[in-house]
CSV table of C-alpha atoms and ligand atoms in Angstrom, one decimal:
chain,number,residue,atom,x,y,z
A,6,MET,CA,36.2,20.3,-76.0
A,7,PRO,CA,33.5,23.5,-76.0
A,8,ALA,CA,33.1,24.9,-79.4
A,9,PRO,CA,35.1,28.2,-78.8
A,10,GLU,CA,38.2,26.0,-78.2
A,11,ARG,CA,37.4,23.8,-81.2
A,12,GLY,CA,38.3,27.4,-82.7
A,13,ASN,CA,42.1,27.2,-81.2
A,14,VAL,CA,42.7,24.3,-82.6
A,15,VAL,CA,41.8,25.4,-86.1
A,16,LYS,CA,43.6,28.6,-85.7
A,17,ARG,CA,46.3,27.4,-85.1
A,18,TRP,CA,46.3,25.7,-88.0
A,19,GLY,CA,45.5,28.4,-90.2
A,20,GLU,CA,48.4,30.1,-88.1
A,21,LEU,CA,50.9,27.3,-89.8
A,22,LEU,CA,49.0,27.3,-93.1
A,23,THR,CA,50.8,30.9,-93.4
A,24,GLU,CA,54.0,30.0,-91.9
A,25,HIS,CA,54.1,26.7,-94.3
A,26,LYS,CA,52.3,28.8,-97.2
A,27,GLU,CA,55.0,28.6,-99.9
A,28,ASP,CA,55.6,24.1,-99.0
A,29,LEU,CA,52.3,24.1,-99.1
A,30,ALA,CA,51.6,25.7,-102.4
A,31,VAL,CA,55.1,23.8,-103.8
A,32,LEU,CA,53.4,20.5,-103.2
A,33,VAL,CA,50.2,21.9,-104.5
A,34,GLN,CA,52.2,22.6,-108.1
A,35,ALA,CA,53.5,19.7,-108.3
A,36,GLU,CA,51.3,17.2,-108.3
A,37,ALA,CA,48.2,19.5,-109.7
A,38,GLY,CA,50.3,21.8,-112.1
A,39,LYS,CA,49.5,25.2,-111.1
A,40,ILE,CA,50.8,28.2,-112.0
A,41,THR,CA,52.7,29.7,-108.8
A,42,SER,CA,50.1,32.4,-108.2
A,43,GLU,CA,46.9,30.0,-108.3
A,44,ALA,CA,48.6,27.4,-106.4
A,45,LEU,CA,49.5,30.1,-103.4
A,46,GLY,CA,46.2,31.4,-103.7
A,47,GLU,CA,44.7,27.7,-103.1
A,48,VAL,CA,46.9,27.4,-99.7
A,49,GLN,CA,45.3,31.4,-99.1
A,50,GLU,CA,42.2,30.2,-99.2
A,51,MET,CA,42.7,27.7,-97.1
A,52,ILE,CA,43.9,30.5,-94.3
A,53,ASP,CA,41.1,32.2,-95.0
A,54,ILE,CA,38.3,29.4,-93.8
A,55,CYS,CA,40.7,29.0,-91.1
A,56,ASP,CA,39.7,32.2,-90.6
A,57,PHE,CA,36.4,32.2,-90.9
A,58,ALA,CA,35.3,28.8,-89.1
A,59,VAL,CA,37.2,30.6,-85.7
A,60,GLY,CA,34.5,33.4,-85.8
A,61,GLN,CA,32.2,30.8,-86.1
A,62,SER,CA,32.9,28.6,-83.6
A,63,ARG,CA,31.8,31.5,-80.9
A,64,MET,CA,28.3,31.5,-82.9
A,65,LEU,CA,27.2,28.4,-83.6
A,66,TYR,CA,23.5,30.2,-83.0
A,67,GLY,CA,20.6,29.0,-82.4
A,68,LYS,CA,17.1,30.3,-82.1
A,69,THR,CA,14.4,30.6,-79.8
A,70,MET,CA,11.3,31.6,-80.8
A,71,PRO,CA,8.1,31.8,-78.1
A,72,SER,CA,6.5,29.5,-77.9
A,73,GLU,CA,2.2,29.3,-78.0
A,74,ARG,CA,1.7,28.0,-74.8
A,75,ALA,CA,2.7,30.1,-71.9
A,76,GLY,CA,5.2,29.8,-69.3
A,77,HIS,CA,7.4,27.8,-72.3
A,78,ARG,CA,10.8,28.3,-73.6
A,79,LEU,CA,10.7,27.0,-77.7
A,80,MET,CA,14.6,27.2,-78.7
A,81,GLU,CA,16.8,25.1,-81.3
A,82,THR,CA,20.7,23.7,-79.7
A,83,TRP,CA,23.3,22.2,-82.7
A,84,HIS,CA,25.2,19.3,-82.0
A,85,PRO,CA,28.2,17.6,-83.7
A,86,LEU,CA,27.4,15.5,-85.8
A,87,GLY,CA,30.3,12.9,-85.3
A,88,VAL,CA,32.6,11.8,-88.4
A,89,VAL,CA,32.2,13.3,-91.7
A,90,GLY,CA,33.9,11.9,-94.4
A,91,ILE,CA,35.7,14.1,-97.1
A,92,ILE,CA,36.4,13.3,-100.5
A,93,THR,CA,38.0,15.9,-102.5
A,94,ALA,CA,39.6,15.8,-106.4
A,95,PHE,CA,42.6,17.0,-108.1
A,96,ASN,CA,41.7,19.8,-109.4
A,97,PHE,CA,41.8,21.3,-105.8
A,98,PRO,CA,43.6,18.8,-103.3
A,99,VAL,CA,43.6,21.1,-100.7
A,100,ALA,CA,41.5,24.2,-100.8
A,101,PRO,CA,37.9,22.0,-100.6
A,102,TYR,CA,39.2,20.0,-98.0
A,103,ALA,CA,40.0,22.7,-95.9
A,104,TRP,CA,36.1,24.2,-96.2
A,105,ASN,CA,35.4,21.4,-95.1
A,106,THR,CA,37.6,21.0,-92.2
A,107,ALA,CA,37.5,23.8,-90.5
A,108,LEU,CA,33.9,24.1,-90.4
A,109,ALA,CA,33.9,20.1,-89.3
A,110,LEU,CA,36.3,21.1,-86.2
A,111,VAL,CA,34.1,23.6,-85.1
A,112,CYS,CA,31.2,22.2,-84.7
A,113,GLY,CA,32.6,19.2,-82.9
A,114,ASP,CA,32.7,16.9,-85.8
A,115,THR,CA,36.0,14.4,-86.2
A,116,VAL,CA,36.9,14.2,-89.7
A,117,VAL,CA,38.8,11.5,-92.5
A,118,TRP,CA,39.9,12.5,-95.3
A,119,LYS,CA,40.2,10.4,-98.6
A,120,PRO,CA,42.2,12.4,-101.3
A,121,SER,CA,42.7,12.3,-105.1
A,122,GLU,CA,45.1,9.2,-105.8
A,123,ALA,CA,46.9,12.4,-108.4
A,124,THR,CA,48.2,14.9,-105.1
A,125,VAL,CA,48.4,12.8,-101.9
A,126,LEU,CA,51.5,14.6,-101.0
A,127,SER,CA,49.8,18.0,-101.0
A,128,ALA,CA,46.9,16.1,-98.7
A,129,LEU,CA,50.0,14.6,-96.7
A,130,GLY,CA,51.8,18.1,-96.0
A,131,THR,CA,48.3,19.1,-95.2
A,132,ASN,CA,47.2,17.1,-93.1
A,133,ALA,CA,50.8,16.8,-90.9
A,134,LEU,CA,50.1,20.9,-89.8
A,135,LEU,CA,46.6,19.7,-88.9
A,136,GLU,CA,48.0,17.0,-86.8
A,137,ARG,CA,50.5,19.6,-85.4
A,138,ALA,CA,47.8,21.9,-84.3
A,139,ALA,CA,46.1,19.4,-82.9
A,140,ARG,CA,48.7,18.2,-80.4
A,141,GLU,CA,50.1,21.8,-80.0
A,142,CYS,CA,46.4,22.7,-78.7
A,143,GLU,CA,45.8,19.3,-76.7
A,144,ALA,CA,43.3,18.7,-79.1
A,145,PRO,CA,41.9,14.3,-78.9
A,146,ASN,CA,43.8,11.7,-80.4
A,147,HIS,CA,42.5,11.3,-84.0
A,148,ILE,CA,40.5,14.4,-85.2
A,149,ASN,CA,41.5,14.3,-88.4
A,150,GLN,CA,42.9,11.2,-90.6
A,151,VAL,CA,44.0,10.5,-94.0
A,152,VAL,CA,43.3,7.1,-96.3
A,153,ILE,CA,45.6,7.1,-99.0
A,154,ALA,CA,43.0,4.7,-101.2
A,155,ASP,CA,42.0,3.9,-104.3
A,156,ARG,CA,38.0,4.1,-105.2
A,157,ASN,CA,37.7,0.9,-103.1
A,158,GLY,CA,38.7,2.8,-100.0
A,159,GLY,CA,36.2,5.8,-101.0
A,160,GLN,CA,33.3,3.6,-101.1
A,161,GLN,CA,34.3,1.8,-97.5
A,162,LEU,CA,34.2,5.6,-96.6
A,163,VAL,CA,30.8,6.0,-98.7
A,164,ASP,CA,29.2,3.3,-97.3
A,165,ASP,CA,30.6,2.6,-93.2
A,166,PRO,CA,27.6,3.6,-91.1
A,167,ARG,CA,29.9,5.5,-88.6
A,168,VAL,CA,30.2,8.3,-91.3
A,169,ALA,CA,27.8,10.3,-90.9
A,170,LEU,CA,28.3,13.0,-93.1
A,171,ILE,CA,29.9,12.5,-96.8
A,172,SER,CA,31.1,15.6,-98.4
A,173,ALA,CA,32.4,15.2,-101.9
A,174,THR,CA,34.0,17.3,-104.4
A,175,GLY,CA,34.6,15.7,-107.9
A,176,SER,CA,32.9,14.9,-111.3
A,177,VAL,CA,28.9,13.9,-111.9
A,178,PRO,CA,29.1,10.7,-112.5
A,179,MET,CA,30.4,10.2,-108.8
A,180,GLY,CA,28.1,11.7,-106.9
A,181,ARG,CA,26.0,10.1,-108.9
A,182,GLU,CA,27.2,6.5,-107.3
A,183,VAL,CA,27.6,8.2,-104.2
A,184,GLY,CA,24.9,10.3,-103.1
A,185,PRO,CA,22.0,6.8,-103.4
A,186,ARG,CA,24.7,5.0,-101.5
A,187,VAL,CA,24.6,7.3,-98.7
A,188,ALA,CA,21.2,7.6,-98.6
A,189,GLU,CA,20.3,3.5,-98.2
A,190,ARG,CA,22.1,4.2,-95.0
A,191,PHE,CA,20.1,7.8,-94.3
A,192,GLY,CA,23.7,9.3,-94.4
A,193,ARG,CA,24.0,12.7,-95.1
A,194,VAL,CA,25.7,14.0,-98.2
A,195,LEU,CA,26.9,16.9,-99.6
A,196,LEU,CA,27.6,16.9,-103.0
A,197,GLU,CA,29.9,19.2,-105.0
A,198,LEU,CA,29.8,18.1,-108.6
A,199,GLY,CA,30.7,19.1,-111.4
A,200,GLY,CA,29.6,23.2,-113.2
A,201,ASN,CA,29.7,24.0,-117.2
A,202,ASN,CA,29.3,27.7,-115.8
A,203,GLY,CA,28.6,30.6,-118.5
A,204,ALA,CA,28.4,34.3,-119.0
A,205,ILE,CA,26.6,36.5,-120.7
A,206,VAL,CA,27.4,39.6,-122.4
A,207,GLY,CA,24.9,42.2,-122.4
A,208,PRO,CA,25.5,44.6,-125.4
A,209,SER,CA,25.7,47.3,-122.8
A,210,ALA,CA,29.7,45.6,-120.8
A,211,ASP,CA,32.8,47.0,-120.8
A,212,LEU,CA,34.3,45.0,-123.6
A,213,ASP,CA,37.5,45.6,-121.7
A,214,LEU,CA,36.8,44.3,-118.2
A,215,THR,CA,35.0,41.8,-120.0
A,216,LEU,CA,37.9,40.7,-121.3
A,217,ARG,CA,40.1,40.2,-118.6
A,218,GLY,CA,36.9,38.7,-116.9
A,219,VAL,CA,36.7,35.8,-119.4
A,220,VAL,CA,40.1,34.8,-120.1
A,221,PHE,CA,40.7,34.4,-116.4
A,222,ALA,CA,37.7,32.1,-115.7
A,223,ALA,CA,38.4,30.3,-118.8
A,224,VAL,CA,41.8,29.8,-118.9
A,225,GLY,CA,43.1,30.0,-115.3
A,226,THR,CA,44.0,26.4,-114.0
A,227,ALA,CA,44.2,25.2,-117.6
A,228,GLY,CA,40.3,25.2,-117.7
A,229,GLN,CA,39.9,23.0,-114.4
A,230,ARG,CA,38.1,24.4,-112.5
A,231,CYS,CA,34.9,23.5,-111.2
A,232,THR,CA,34.0,27.3,-112.0
A,233,SER,CA,35.5,27.0,-115.2
A,234,MET,CA,33.8,29.3,-118.0
A,235,ARG,CA,33.2,27.1,-120.7
A,236,ARG,CA,30.2,28.9,-122.1
A,237,LEU,CA,29.2,32.8,-123.4
A,238,ILE,CA,26.2,34.2,-124.7
A,239,VAL,CA,27.2,37.0,-126.1
A,240,HIS,CA,24.7,39.6,-127.6
A,241,GLU,CA,24.7,39.6,-131.3
A,242,SER,CA,25.3,43.8,-131.6
A,243,VAL,CA,29.6,42.8,-129.3
A,244,VAL,CA,29.9,39.0,-130.0
A,245,ASP,CA,32.2,39.9,-133.1
A,246,GLU,CA,34.1,42.8,-131.6
A,247,LEU,CA,34.7,40.3,-128.1
A,248,THR,CA,35.4,37.5,-130.1
A,249,GLU,CA,37.9,39.1,-132.1
A,250,LYS,CA,39.4,40.3,-128.6
A,251,LEU,CA,39.5,37.5,-127.3
A,252,VAL,CA,41.1,35.4,-130.1
A,253,GLU,CA,43.9,38.1,-129.5
A,254,ALA,CA,44.0,37.9,-125.8
A,255,TYR,CA,44.6,33.4,-126.4
A,256,GLY,CA,47.4,34.6,-129.1
A,257,THR,CA,49.2,36.1,-126.6
A,258,LEU,CA,48.6,33.4,-123.6
A,259,SER,CA,52.5,32.1,-122.4
A,260,ILE,CA,52.1,28.1,-121.4
A,261,GLY,CA,54.7,25.8,-120.4
A,262,ASP,CA,56.3,24.7,-116.8
A,263,PRO,CA,53.7,26.2,-114.6
A,264,ARG,CA,56.7,27.0,-112.4
A,265,ASN,CA,58.1,29.7,-114.9
A,266,GLU,CA,56.9,32.8,-113.6
A,267,SER,CA,55.9,34.3,-116.6
A,268,ASN,CA,53.7,31.4,-117.7
A,269,LEU,CA,49.9,31.9,-117.0
A,270,VAL,CA,49.0,28.6,-118.3
A,271,GLY,CA,50.2,25.1,-117.0
A,272,PRO,CA,49.7,21.5,-117.9
A,273,LEU,CA,46.5,19.1,-118.1
A,274,MET,CA,46.3,16.5,-115.6
A,275,ASN,CA,47.3,13.9,-117.7
A,276,GLU,CA,46.6,12.3,-121.6
A,277,LYS,CA,43.4,11.8,-120.6
A,278,SER,CA,42.4,14.7,-120.1
A,279,PHE,CA,44.6,15.8,-122.9
A,280,GLY,CA,41.6,13.3,-125.0
A,281,ALA,CA,38.9,14.4,-123.2
A,282,MET,CA,39.5,17.9,-124.5
A,283,GLN,CA,40.3,16.9,-128.3
A,284,GLU,CA,37.2,14.6,-128.3
A,285,ALA,CA,35.2,17.6,-127.5
A,286,LEU,CA,36.4,19.6,-130.6
A,287,ARG,CA,35.4,17.0,-132.9
A,288,GLU,CA,32.0,16.5,-131.4
A,289,ALA,CA,32.1,20.4,-131.7
A,290,GLN,CA,32.8,20.8,-135.3
A,291,ASP,CA,30.3,17.9,-136.4
A,292,GLN,CA,27.5,19.6,-134.4
A,293,GLY,CA,28.6,22.9,-136.5
A,294,GLY,CA,31.0,24.9,-134.4
A,295,THR,CA,33.9,26.2,-135.8
A,296,VAL,CA,37.5,26.5,-133.2
A,297,LEU,CA,38.5,29.8,-133.5
A,298,THR,CA,41.7,28.8,-131.9
A,299,GLY,CA,43.7,26.7,-130.1
A,300,GLY,CA,43.3,22.9,-129.1
A,301,GLU,CA,47.0,22.3,-130.7
A,302,ARG,CA,49.1,20.7,-127.8
A,303,VAL,CA,52.4,22.4,-126.4
A,304,LEU,CA,55.5,21.0,-126.2
A,305,ALA,CA,58.0,21.9,-123.7
A,306,GLU,CA,61.0,20.6,-123.5
A,307,GLU,CA,61.8,20.9,-119.9
A,308,LEU,CA,58.8,18.9,-119.6
A,309,PRO,CA,58.2,17.1,-123.1
A,310,GLU,CA,55.7,14.0,-121.0
A,311,ALA,CA,53.6,17.2,-120.0
A,312,TYR,CA,50.2,17.9,-121.4
A,313,TYR,CA,50.1,21.8,-122.6
A,314,VAL,CA,47.8,22.5,-124.9
A,315,GLN,CA,46.9,26.2,-126.3
A,316,PRO,CA,43.2,27.5,-124.7
A,317,ALA,CA,40.3,27.2,-127.6
A,318,ILE,CA,38.0,28.8,-128.6
A,319,VAL,CA,34.6,27.7,-130.9
A,320,ARG,CA,32.1,29.5,-131.7
A,321,MET,CA,28.9,27.8,-132.1
A,322,PRO,CA,26.2,27.9,-134.2
A,323,GLY,CA,23.7,28.0,-130.8
A,324,GLN,CA,22.6,24.8,-128.0
A,325,SER,CA,24.3,22.1,-128.7
A,326,ASP,CA,24.8,18.5,-127.1
A,327,VAL,CA,28.9,19.1,-126.9
A,328,VAL,CA,27.6,22.7,-125.3
A,329,LYS,CA,25.6,20.8,-122.4
A,330,LYS,CA,29.0,18.7,-121.2
A,331,GLU,CA,31.6,19.1,-118.6
A,332,THR,CA,34.6,18.9,-120.5
A,333,PHE,CA,37.6,19.4,-118.0
A,334,ALA,CA,39.8,21.6,-120.4
A,335,PRO,CA,40.4,25.0,-121.9
A,336,ILE,CA,37.2,24.6,-123.9
A,337,LEU,CA,35.4,28.0,-124.5
A,338,TYR,CA,32.1,28.3,-126.7
A,339,VAL,CA,30.9,31.2,-128.5
A,340,MET,CA,27.3,31.4,-129.0
A,341,SER,CA,25.2,34.6,-129.7
A,342,TYR,CA,21.8,36.2,-128.9
A,343,SER,CA,19.1,38.9,-129.4
A,344,GLU,CA,16.8,38.9,-126.5
A,345,PHE,CA,18.1,38.8,-123.1
A,346,SER,CA,14.8,35.7,-122.4
A,347,GLU,CA,17.3,33.8,-125.3
A,348,ALA,CA,20.2,34.6,-123.1
A,349,ILE,CA,19.0,33.1,-120.2
A,350,GLU,CA,17.3,30.2,-122.0
A,351,LEU,CA,20.5,29.0,-123.5
A,352,HIS,CA,22.6,29.8,-120.0
A,353,ASN,CA,20.0,27.8,-117.9
A,354,GLY,CA,19.5,25.1,-121.0
A,355,VAL,CA,22.4,23.0,-119.5
A,356,PRO,CA,22.0,19.9,-116.8
A,357,GLN,CA,24.7,21.4,-114.0
A,358,GLY,CA,24.3,24.6,-112.2
A,359,LEU,CA,27.5,25.9,-110.5
A,360,SER,CA,28.5,29.1,-111.5
A,361,SER,CA,27.1,32.4,-113.7
A,362,ALA,CA,28.3,35.5,-114.2
A,363,ILE,CA,26.8,38.6,-116.5
A,364,PHE,CA,29.0,40.6,-117.9
A,365,THR,CA,26.4,44.4,-118.1
A,366,ASN,CA,26.4,48.5,-117.5
A,367,ASP,CA,22.7,47.4,-117.5
A,368,GLN,CA,21.2,47.2,-113.8
A,369,LEU,CA,17.5,45.7,-115.1
A,370,GLU,CA,19.6,43.0,-117.0
A,371,ALA,CA,22.0,42.8,-113.7
A,372,GLU,CA,18.9,42.3,-111.9
A,373,ARG,CA,17.0,40.2,-113.4
A,374,PHE,CA,20.1,37.6,-114.3
A,375,LEU,CA,20.2,37.5,-110.2
A,376,SER,CA,16.7,37.3,-109.3
A,377,SER,CA,14.9,34.1,-109.0
A,378,SER,CA,13.7,33.8,-113.0
A,379,GLY,CA,17.6,34.9,-114.2
A,380,SER,CA,20.3,32.7,-113.1
A,381,ASP,CA,19.6,28.5,-112.0
A,382,CYS,CA,23.0,28.5,-110.8
A,383,GLY,CA,24.5,28.2,-106.8
A,384,ILE,CA,26.1,31.3,-108.0
A,385,ALA,CA,25.9,34.5,-109.8
A,386,ASN,CA,27.7,36.8,-109.8
A,387,VAL,CA,27.4,40.8,-112.1
A,388,ASN,CA,31.0,42.0,-113.7
A,389,ILE,CA,33.1,38.8,-112.7
A,390,GLY,CA,33.8,35.9,-113.9
A,391,THR,CA,32.6,32.3,-112.8
A,392,SER,CA,35.7,31.4,-111.1
A,393,GLY,CA,38.0,32.6,-108.0
A,394,ALA,CA,34.6,33.0,-105.1
A,395,GLU,CA,35.9,33.8,-102.1
A,396,ILE,CA,35.4,31.6,-99.1
A,397,GLY,CA,32.9,34.3,-97.2
A,398,GLY,CA,30.3,33.0,-99.6
A,399,ALA,CA,28.4,29.7,-99.8
A,400,PHE,CA,30.2,27.4,-102.8
A,401,GLY,CA,28.0,25.2,-104.4
A,402,GLY,CA,25.3,24.7,-107.2
A,403,GLU,CA,22.0,23.6,-108.4
A,404,LYS,CA,20.8,20.6,-110.6
A,405,ASP,CA,23.8,17.9,-111.4
A,406,THR,CA,26.0,20.0,-109.5
A,407,GLY,CA,24.4,18.2,-106.7
A,408,GLY,CA,23.2,20.6,-104.1
A,409,GLY,CA,25.1,21.2,-101.6
A,410,ARG,CA,26.3,24.2,-99.9
A,411,GLU,CA,30.7,24.9,-98.8
A,412,SER,CA,32.7,27.6,-97.0
A,413,GLY,CA,31.1,30.4,-95.7
A,414,SER,CA,27.7,31.8,-94.8
A,415,ASP,CA,25.1,29.4,-92.7
A,416,SER,CA,27.5,26.2,-94.3
A,417,TRP,CA,28.5,25.3,-90.6
A,418,LYS,CA,24.9,23.7,-90.0
A,419,ALA,CA,25.8,20.8,-93.1
A,420,TYR,CA,28.2,20.1,-90.3
A,421,MET,CA,25.6,20.2,-87.2
A,422,ARG,CA,22.4,18.1,-85.8
A,423,GLN,CA,19.5,20.4,-85.0
A,424,ALA,CA,17.5,19.7,-81.6
A,425,THR,CA,14.7,21.7,-80.8
A,426,ASN,CA,13.7,21.9,-77.5
A,427,THR,CA,11.2,22.8,-75.3
A,428,VAL,CA,11.1,23.5,-72.2
A,429,ASN,CA,8.0,24.2,-69.0
A,430,TYR,CA,8.7,26.0,-66.5
A,431,SER,CA,5.0,26.8,-66.1
A,432,GLY,CA,4.3,24.2,-63.5
A,433,GLU,CA,1.1,22.7,-65.9
A,434,LEU,CA,1.0,20.5,-68.3
A,435,PRO,CA,-0.5,22.6,-70.8
A,436,LEU,CA,-0.7,20.5,-74.7
A,437,ALA,CA,-0.2,22.2,-77.7
A,438,GLN,CA,-2.5,23.0,-80.7
A,439,GLY,CA,-5.3,22.9,-77.5
A,440,VAL,CA,-4.9,19.5,-77.1
A,441,LYS,CA,-6.8,18.1,-74.2
A,442,PHE,CA,-5.7,14.8,-72.7
A,443,LEU,CA,-5.6,13.6,-68.7
B,4,UN1,C1,36.9,24.0,-107.3
B,4,UN1,O1,37.0,23.7,-108.8
B,4,UN1,O2,36.8,22.4,-107.3
B,4,UN1,O3,35.9,29.3,-107.2
B,4,UN1,C2,37.1,24.9,-106.3
B,4,UN1,C3,36.6,28.7,-107.5
B,4,UN1,C4,37.8,28.1,-105.7
B,4,UN1,C5,37.2,27.1,-105.8
B,4,UN1,C6,37.2,26.2,-107.0
B,4,UN1,N1,37.6,29.3,-105.4
B,4,UN1,O4,37.1,29.0,-108.3
């Protein structure tokens, strides 16, 4: 199928996702525990990437460059890669699948998806809509497959030489396993792993705006986004005021059944997540931190077995081991700084490099943060929190985050193979670099 026709399949998928937005959001909510607005937002993210990919299907551009030889054309062409294996995590059960799939399909690839075992209904629903779109558009059979499997199933996908690209979203330890296994067989990998996202708050920041940006990023999705804000690095002149406002705002958060529209914070995924949060809070205290608010389990009558928690704010004396770890729960570590260079050092001094932000009204400070000696992350924002990226930009990060880029911009190139073509229409056979032969 020509690329724009492949785009039609994705276009139809986007229409079906729009039609069934609420239905899919119900599944996402049931399995991942997101509040309604965030569950709907996740499905919207799929619809958005479908729109993007449909446009991309007419823009799989290759360059033409001047040849050094007369009567020659030098150009590049892009071709489908083959089968793309997609591994996704429970916290965003469907959107990252769609980022990969919408682009892979317009690029002419087929996809095999291994979703998290915790979110299979969302996966089956999403896949059923894609199957319907493919059928209606008379696409070849089996361009998309879902494999409901445990870790062993995931490993088979990773090790299978027929799978040209493994795109995996998940933890750093998972990526450490997947990366070398795929490299061993010279397959391609696209890794989007853990984040330990920080924000710097400068002395000129609008503190009311900062407060809203921080609370959404730190508390949204109960701190279970890979983009969740976990570290706040605040200038010493405003740290007390901002911390006080944050503690007050945390006190007003409504926590409980995510289906109830008045609640902003749903449950943690399971008991293990709750245990990890408690462990991190203990470690933080051992390392000189003071828990200013939160950490306690909140019991909800209608769902007594669910692990709801009061999001926590911990004041830390400075950099420490616990702050360098990604704990997948709503804990915000607050540190203070006096010089901007110190803030950057604290900010970049962690193994992960996904998302970052600065809150400031000082243009020079903002530019320094975005410069090559500023934030070392794949995403760097000004006056916006670390989470909630749009699909138009490339999504991914550096260091332990794995280096992959999904979603917008020119991420499509990861799903294609590039060929360089030289065409000789001169009737002679001049060799490059002036080499003489025969
Ligand atoms: C994730 O947590 O794995 O930027 C993805 C965001 C969302 C995607 C998060 N658009 O927060």
